[in-house]
Amino acid sequence: MAIVVEILARNNHVVQRYFVDKQQISIGRAYDNDIHVDDPYVCAHHVDLEEQEQHIKIQDNQSVNGLKINNKANESGVLSHADVVTLGRTRMRIFSATRDIAQTKTLSQLEEKLEWLSSTKVCIGLLCLLALSMGLTQYLHTFTEVKVSQILESVTKVILFICLWPLSFSFISKLNKKDGRVTSQLSLLFIVMLGYEAIGYLETFLLVNTGAIMSVDIASKGIELVLFFLLLWFSLFIGFHQANAKRNKIAGLFTLLAFVALILPKYLNINEFNPRPAYNSTVLPPVLMLGDTISAEEFVAQAEHVFADAKQAAAKD
């Protein structure tokens, strides 16, 4: 028969665990206790514990600051494995070593399939691809003379900024006593960002060749939301051991918030006049045009009906 004592942080995560192979033990600040607690608010021999079947009986020894079980003052009590005991400012869980444990979870096949993300070579390769793609995007959006040093500086700043996402997940995972898996988180981010880059190229290509601005924009924003959901879902999957239902709820909630905060306002204000409209200045080579190109003069001539419609609308107002 043995007793297990887990010292808890404020968020109830275990910071230290003791296993004492005795039926009766004592806890206090004195060094002759079975478990020594370095807390000035704990008495020399604060409490005694006795194992009774799978339950633990706890008895306060007239300590100065008393005994609390689940934040309620008690002189004694019988503990279950979920009870939180407070001695001074030290929080702990106390239970029998023979208590039942949860069933073993089946290892997810998805976990094994994502193992390649942890490869340093894969991560570096994805980083290089992303940097090249972002550099090309900036080049296509620039009319003035382009310097490689300027592109490198801009791309480096963006990559360093977006890396805060996987580093944050890894840090929080470490705080929760999980494996941070920084390389996997970085590889995942680079893959999703490459997806965003691909959407940008495809969107520009379709806009130039079809002119269906609204349809293309809605489709691209929908795909971007799906990518954001997948990024968040897999970040949680890699960093934390959660149930799928909980992971789905978290990823779905934050995706909905992103839609409401970043995308929905754009469509709600679509009919409002903007004195400074945004233009897509991407320069595409003619080879990417599906149809025949026309000169500026021909374009203006074909667009005369647009100006006529605008004059009629202005006259009505």
Short mmCIF file of C-alpha atoms in Angstrom, two decimals:
data_model
loop_
_atom_site.label_atom_id
_atom_site.label_comp_id
_atom_site.label_asym_id
_atom_site.label_seq_id
_atom_site.Cartn_x
_atom_site.Cartn_y
_atom_site.Cartn_z
CA MET A 1 0.00 0.00 0.00
CA ALA A 2 1.32 3.44 -0.95
CA ILE A 3 0.26 7.08 -1.04
CA VAL A 4 0.82 9.52 -3.90
CA VAL A 5 1.07 13.27 -3.27
CA GLU A 6 1.05 15.69 -6.20
CA ILE A 7 2.10 19.30 -5.61
CA LEU A 8 0.01 21.57 -7.84
CA ALA A 9 0.54 24.92 -9.53
CA ARG A 10 -2.22 27.55 -9.48
CA ASN A 11 -3.66 26.13 -12.71
CA ASN A 12 -3.81 22.65 -11.10
CA HIS A 13 -1.00 21.26 -13.22
CA VAL A 14 1.36 18.91 -11.40
CA VAL A 15 4.78 20.42 -10.64
CA GLN A 16 6.08 17.64 -8.39
CA ARG A 17 4.98 14.12 -7.47
CA TYR A 18 5.86 12.04 -4.40
CA PHE A 19 5.36 8.29 -4.04
CA VAL A 20 5.55 7.04 -0.42
CA ASP A 21 5.33 3.29 0.12
CA LYS A 22 3.74 3.53 3.57
CA GLN A 23 0.20 3.32 4.91
CA GLN A 24 0.64 6.29 7.25
CA ILE A 25 2.67 9.42 6.45
CA SER A 26 3.09 12.98 7.68
CA ILE A 27 3.43 16.24 5.75
CA GLY A 28 4.98 19.42 7.09
CA ARG A 29 7.89 21.84 7.02
CA ALA A 30 10.07 19.82 9.37
CA TYR A 31 12.66 17.59 7.69
CA ASP A 32 11.62 14.48 9.64
CA ASN A 33 8.29 14.33 7.76
CA ASP A 34 7.74 11.77 5.05
CA ILE A 35 7.08 14.73 2.72
CA HIS A 36 8.85 18.01 3.41
CA VAL A 37 7.04 21.15 2.18
CA ASP A 38 9.15 24.31 1.90
CA ASP A 39 6.36 26.78 2.67
CA PRO A 40 6.64 29.29 5.58
CA TYR A 41 2.86 29.07 6.10
CA VAL A 42 3.03 25.31 6.70
CA CYS A 43 3.64 24.06 10.26
CA ALA A 44 6.40 21.66 11.27
CA HIS A 45 4.05 18.66 11.32
CA HIS A 46 1.02 20.06 9.57
CA VAL A 47 -1.11 16.98 8.75
CA ASP A 48 -1.10 13.19 9.07
CA LEU A 49 -2.38 10.85 6.36
CA GLU A 50 -3.62 7.29 6.57
CA GLU A 51 -4.61 5.06 3.67
CA GLN A 52 -7.96 3.29 4.11
CA GLU A 53 -8.67 0.95 1.18
CA GLN A 54 -8.56 3.31 -1.83
CA HIS A 55 -9.28 6.47 0.16
CA ILE A 56 -6.97 8.65 2.21
CA LYS A 57 -7.91 10.01 5.62
CA ILE A 58 -6.31 13.36 6.46
CA GLN A 59 -6.01 14.90 9.94
CA ASP A 60 -4.90 18.43 10.79
CA ASN A 61 -2.45 18.65 13.72
CA GLN A 62 -3.76 21.94 15.16
CA SER A 63 -1.76 23.88 12.59
CA VAL A 64 -1.62 27.68 12.56
CA ASN A 65 -3.20 28.13 9.13
CA GLY A 66 -5.35 25.02 9.19
CA LEU A 67 -6.36 22.55 6.51
CA LYS A 68 -8.54 23.26 3.47
CA ILE A 69 -10.17 20.67 1.25
CA ASN A 70 -11.51 22.16 -1.99
CA ASN A 71 -11.15 25.64 -0.45
CA LYS A 72 -13.26 24.71 2.61
CA ALA A 73 -11.70 24.66 6.09
CA ASN A 74 -11.67 21.21 7.72
CA GLU A 75 -9.99 19.61 10.71
CA SER A 76 -10.11 16.19 9.04
CA GLY A 77 -11.67 14.41 6.09
CA VAL A 78 -11.61 11.49 3.69
CA LEU A 79 -10.09 12.42 0.33
CA SER A 80 -10.97 11.32 -3.17
CA HIS A 81 -8.43 11.54 -5.99
CA ALA A 82 -9.99 14.77 -7.35
CA ASP A 83 -9.90 16.73 -4.06
CA VAL A 84 -7.47 19.65 -3.82
CA VAL A 85 -5.86 20.04 -0.41
CA THR A 86 -4.39 23.39 0.65
CA LEU A 87 -1.72 23.63 3.37
CA GLY A 88 -0.60 27.23 3.88
CA ARG A 89 -0.08 28.40 0.30
CA THR A 90 0.75 24.95 -1.07
CA ARG A 91 -1.87 23.09 -3.08
CA MET A 92 -1.80 19.33 -3.61
CA ARG A 93 -3.74 16.24 -4.57
CA ILE A 94 -3.45 13.13 -2.40
CA PHE A 95 -4.64 9.65 -3.39
CA SER A 96 -3.88 5.96 -3.12
CA ALA A 97 -1.37 4.51 -5.58
CA THR A 98 -3.81 1.65 -6.23
CA ARG A 99 -6.65 3.84 -7.49
CA ASP A 100 -8.10 3.16 -10.92
CA ILE A 101 -6.72 5.08 -13.86
CA ALA A 102 -8.36 6.11 -17.12
CA GLN A 103 -8.35 3.69 -20.02
CA THR A 104 -5.42 3.88 -22.40
CA LYS A 105 -6.15 5.92 -25.53
CA THR A 106 -5.56 4.41 -28.94
CA LEU A 107 -2.66 6.07 -30.73
CA SER A 108 -4.00 8.17 -33.59
CA GLN A 109 -2.89 7.15 -37.08
CA LEU A 110 -2.90 10.82 -37.95
CA GLU A 111 -0.17 11.35 -35.36
CA GLU A 112 2.08 8.89 -37.17
CA LYS A 113 1.27 10.36 -40.59
CA LEU A 114 2.33 13.82 -39.41
CA GLU A 115 5.67 12.62 -38.08
CA TRP A 116 7.44 13.92 -41.19
CA LEU A 117 6.66 17.47 -40.07
CA SER A 118 9.23 17.09 -37.30
CA SER A 119 12.07 16.74 -39.84
CA THR A 120 14.45 19.69 -39.73
CA LYS A 121 15.23 19.28 -43.44
CA VAL A 122 11.53 19.43 -44.32
CA CYS A 123 11.10 22.54 -42.18
CA ILE A 124 14.04 24.32 -43.81
CA GLY A 125 12.84 23.31 -47.28
CA LEU A 126 9.36 24.67 -46.63
CA LEU A 127 10.86 27.88 -45.25
CA CYS A 128 12.91 28.39 -48.42
CA LEU A 129 9.85 27.76 -50.63
CA LEU A 130 7.78 30.22 -48.62
CA ALA A 131 10.52 32.88 -48.77
CA LEU A 132 10.81 32.47 -52.57
CA SER A 133 7.03 32.66 -53.00
CA MET A 134 6.71 35.77 -50.84
CA GLY A 135 9.62 37.39 -52.67
CA LEU A 136 7.99 36.67 -56.04
CA THR A 137 4.69 38.12 -54.81
CA GLN A 138 6.39 41.32 -53.73
CA TYR A 139 8.24 41.52 -57.05
CA LEU A 140 5.02 41.19 -59.05
CA HIS A 141 3.36 43.91 -56.97
CA THR A 142 6.16 46.43 -57.50
CA PHE A 143 6.27 48.88 -60.43
CA THR A 144 9.48 50.62 -59.40
CA GLU A 145 12.99 49.26 -59.54
CA VAL A 146 13.28 46.22 -57.28
CA LYS A 147 16.32 45.57 -55.11
CA VAL A 148 16.95 42.06 -53.83
CA SER A 149 18.07 43.44 -50.46
CA GLN A 150 14.73 45.21 -49.98
CA ILE A 151 12.77 42.05 -50.79
CA LEU A 152 14.93 39.96 -48.43
CA GLU A 153 14.45 42.47 -45.62
CA SER A 154 10.68 42.62 -46.11
CA VAL A 155 10.27 38.84 -46.40
CA THR A 156 12.46 38.23 -43.34
CA LYS A 157 10.37 40.61 -41.22
CA VAL A 158 7.11 38.93 -42.26
CA ILE A 159 8.44 35.41 -41.62
CA LEU A 160 9.78 36.39 -38.20
CA PHE A 161 6.40 37.88 -37.32
CA ILE A 162 4.31 34.89 -38.40
CA CYS A 163 6.68 32.55 -36.54
CA LEU A 164 5.21 33.97 -33.33
CA TRP A 165 2.20 31.69 -33.97
CA PRO A 166 3.99 28.30 -33.72
CA LEU A 167 6.37 29.55 -31.04
CA SER A 168 3.39 30.62 -28.91
CA PHE A 169 1.74 27.20 -29.27
CA SER A 170 5.00 25.45 -28.39
CA PHE A 171 5.51 27.68 -25.35
CA ILE A 172 1.97 27.09 -24.05
CA SER A 173 2.40 23.37 -24.69
CA LYS A 174 5.58 23.36 -22.61
CA LEU A 175 3.79 25.17 -19.79
CA ASN A 176 1.22 22.37 -19.84
CA LYS A 177 3.96 19.72 -19.50
CA LYS A 178 3.60 18.63 -23.14
CA ASP A 179 6.16 18.26 -25.91
CA GLY A 180 6.55 21.66 -27.59
CA ARG A 181 7.39 20.17 -31.01
CA VAL A 182 8.61 23.49 -32.38
CA THR A 183 9.78 22.03 -35.70
CA SER A 184 6.40 20.42 -36.41
CA GLN A 185 4.56 23.64 -35.56
CA LEU A 186 6.85 25.66 -37.84
CA SER A 187 6.47 23.18 -40.73
CA LEU A 188 2.69 23.30 -40.35
CA LEU A 189 2.69 27.10 -40.46
CA PHE A 190 4.90 27.20 -43.56
CA ILE A 191 2.60 24.74 -45.38
CA VAL A 192 -0.49 26.81 -44.60
CA MET A 193 1.25 30.05 -45.60
CA LEU A 194 2.25 28.44 -48.91
CA GLY A 195 -1.44 27.63 -49.31
CA TYR A 196 -2.30 31.30 -48.78
CA GLU A 197 0.33 32.27 -51.34
CA ALA A 198 -1.16 29.81 -53.85
CA ILE A 199 -4.63 31.24 -53.26
CA GLY A 200 -3.28 34.73 -53.93
CA TYR A 201 -1.75 33.69 -57.24
CA LEU A 202 -4.89 31.81 -58.30
CA GLU A 203 -7.15 34.70 -57.29
CA THR A 204 -5.13 37.18 -59.34
CA PHE A 205 -5.07 34.84 -62.34
CA LEU A 206 -8.86 34.35 -62.24
CA LEU A 207 -9.59 38.05 -61.71
CA VAL A 208 -7.48 39.04 -64.71
CA ASN A 209 -9.01 36.40 -66.96
CA THR A 210 -12.65 36.40 -65.82
CA GLY A 211 -13.36 39.76 -64.20
CA ALA A 212 -15.76 38.01 -61.78
CA ILE A 213 -14.56 40.07 -58.85
CA MET A 214 -17.25 39.21 -56.30
CA SER A 215 -17.38 35.47 -57.05
CA VAL A 216 -13.61 35.03 -57.00
CA ASP A 217 -13.25 37.09 -53.83
CA ILE A 218 -15.90 35.12 -51.94
CA ALA A 219 -14.40 31.81 -53.05
CA SER A 220 -10.87 32.84 -52.04
CA LYS A 221 -12.00 34.14 -48.65
CA GLY A 222 -13.86 30.87 -48.03
CA ILE A 223 -10.74 28.83 -48.79
CA GLU A 224 -8.66 31.13 -46.56
CA LEU A 225 -11.07 30.50 -43.67
CA VAL A 226 -10.77 26.75 -44.22
CA LEU A 227 -6.97 27.06 -44.14
CA PHE A 228 -7.15 29.07 -40.91
CA PHE A 229 -9.39 26.40 -39.35
CA LEU A 230 -6.96 23.66 -40.41
CA LEU A 231 -3.97 25.62 -39.09
CA LEU A 232 -5.58 26.08 -35.69
CA TRP A 233 -6.91 22.50 -35.59
CA PHE A 234 -3.55 20.90 -36.39
CA SER A 235 -1.68 23.31 -34.09
CA LEU A 236 -3.88 22.11 -31.23
CA PHE A 237 -3.49 18.50 -32.36
CA ILE A 238 0.31 18.71 -32.39
CA GLY A 239 0.67 20.70 -29.17
CA PHE A 240 -2.01 19.24 -26.89
CA HIS A 241 -3.69 15.93 -26.17
CA GLN A 242 -7.32 16.97 -26.56
CA ALA A 243 -10.50 15.19 -27.51
CA ASN A 244 -11.49 15.77 -31.14
CA ALA A 245 -14.80 17.35 -30.09
CA LYS A 246 -13.06 19.96 -27.95
CA ARG A 247 -10.50 20.67 -30.66
CA ASN A 248 -13.26 21.10 -33.25
CA LYS A 249 -15.14 23.54 -31.01
CA ILE A 250 -12.06 25.68 -30.34
CA ALA A 251 -10.97 25.80 -33.99
CA GLY A 252 -14.54 26.45 -35.18
CA LEU A 253 -15.11 29.24 -32.65
CA PHE A 254 -11.93 31.12 -33.54
CA THR A 255 -12.59 30.67 -37.27
CA LEU A 256 -16.05 32.17 -36.78
CA LEU A 257 -14.53 35.08 -34.85
CA ALA A 258 -12.02 35.65 -37.68
CA PHE A 259 -14.86 35.70 -40.19
CA VAL A 260 -16.95 38.16 -38.16
CA ALA A 261 -14.02 40.46 -37.35
CA LEU A 262 -12.01 40.45 -40.59
CA ILE A 263 -14.20 39.38 -43.52
CA LEU A 264 -17.86 40.14 -42.78
CA PRO A 265 -17.42 43.94 -42.35
CA LYS A 266 -15.95 44.14 -45.87
CA TYR A 267 -19.13 42.75 -47.42
CA LEU A 268 -21.47 44.72 -45.17
CA ASN A 269 -19.92 47.97 -46.40
CA ILE A 270 -19.56 46.91 -50.01
CA ASN A 271 -21.92 49.60 -51.39
CA GLU A 272 -20.36 52.47 -49.48
CA PHE A 273 -18.34 55.01 -51.48
CA ASN A 274 -14.62 54.79 -50.85
CA PRO A 275 -12.59 57.88 -51.86
CA ARG A 276 -9.43 55.76 -51.74
CA PRO A 277 -10.29 52.42 -53.35
CA ALA A 278 -7.76 49.61 -53.24
CA TYR A 279 -6.22 48.47 -56.51
CA ASN A 280 -4.55 45.20 -57.40
CA SER A 281 -1.30 46.28 -59.04
CA THR A 282 0.02 42.79 -59.71
CA VAL A 283 1.85 42.64 -63.03
CA LEU A 284 1.27 39.36 -64.92
CA PRO A 285 3.09 38.36 -68.10
CA PRO A 286 0.84 38.15 -71.19
CA VAL A 287 1.45 34.41 -71.42
CA LEU A 288 -0.88 33.96 -68.45
CA MET A 289 -3.77 35.61 -70.26
CA LEU A 290 -6.31 33.11 -71.54
CA GLY A 291 -7.83 35.54 -74.03
CA ASP A 292 -6.41 38.09 -76.44
CA THR A 293 -5.10 41.35 -75.03
CA ILE A 294 -6.35 44.76 -76.22
CA SER A 295 -4.80 48.18 -76.25
CA ALA A 296 -5.71 50.93 -73.78
CA GLU A 297 -7.54 52.84 -76.53
CA GLU A 298 -9.69 49.83 -77.37
CA PHE A 299 -10.47 49.28 -73.69
CA VAL A 300 -11.61 52.90 -73.26
CA ALA A 301 -13.76 52.68 -76.40
CA GLN A 302 -15.45 49.51 -75.17
CA ALA A 303 -16.04 51.07 -71.77
CA GLU A 304 -18.01 54.09 -73.04
CA HIS A 305 -21.26 52.53 -71.89
CA VAL A 306 -19.87 52.47 -68.35
CA PHE A 307 -19.43 56.24 -68.40
CA ALA A 308 -22.89 56.67 -69.92
CA ASP A 309 -24.46 54.59 -67.16
CA ALA A 310 -22.58 56.61 -64.56
CA LYS A 311 -23.90 59.88 -65.99
CA GLN A 312 -27.47 58.59 -65.96
CA ALA A 313 -27.13 57.47 -62.35
CA ALA A 314 -25.68 60.85 -61.39
CA ALA A 315 -28.52 62.67 -63.11
CA LYS A 316 -31.11 60.65 -61.16
CA ASP A 317 -29.43 61.51 -57.86
#
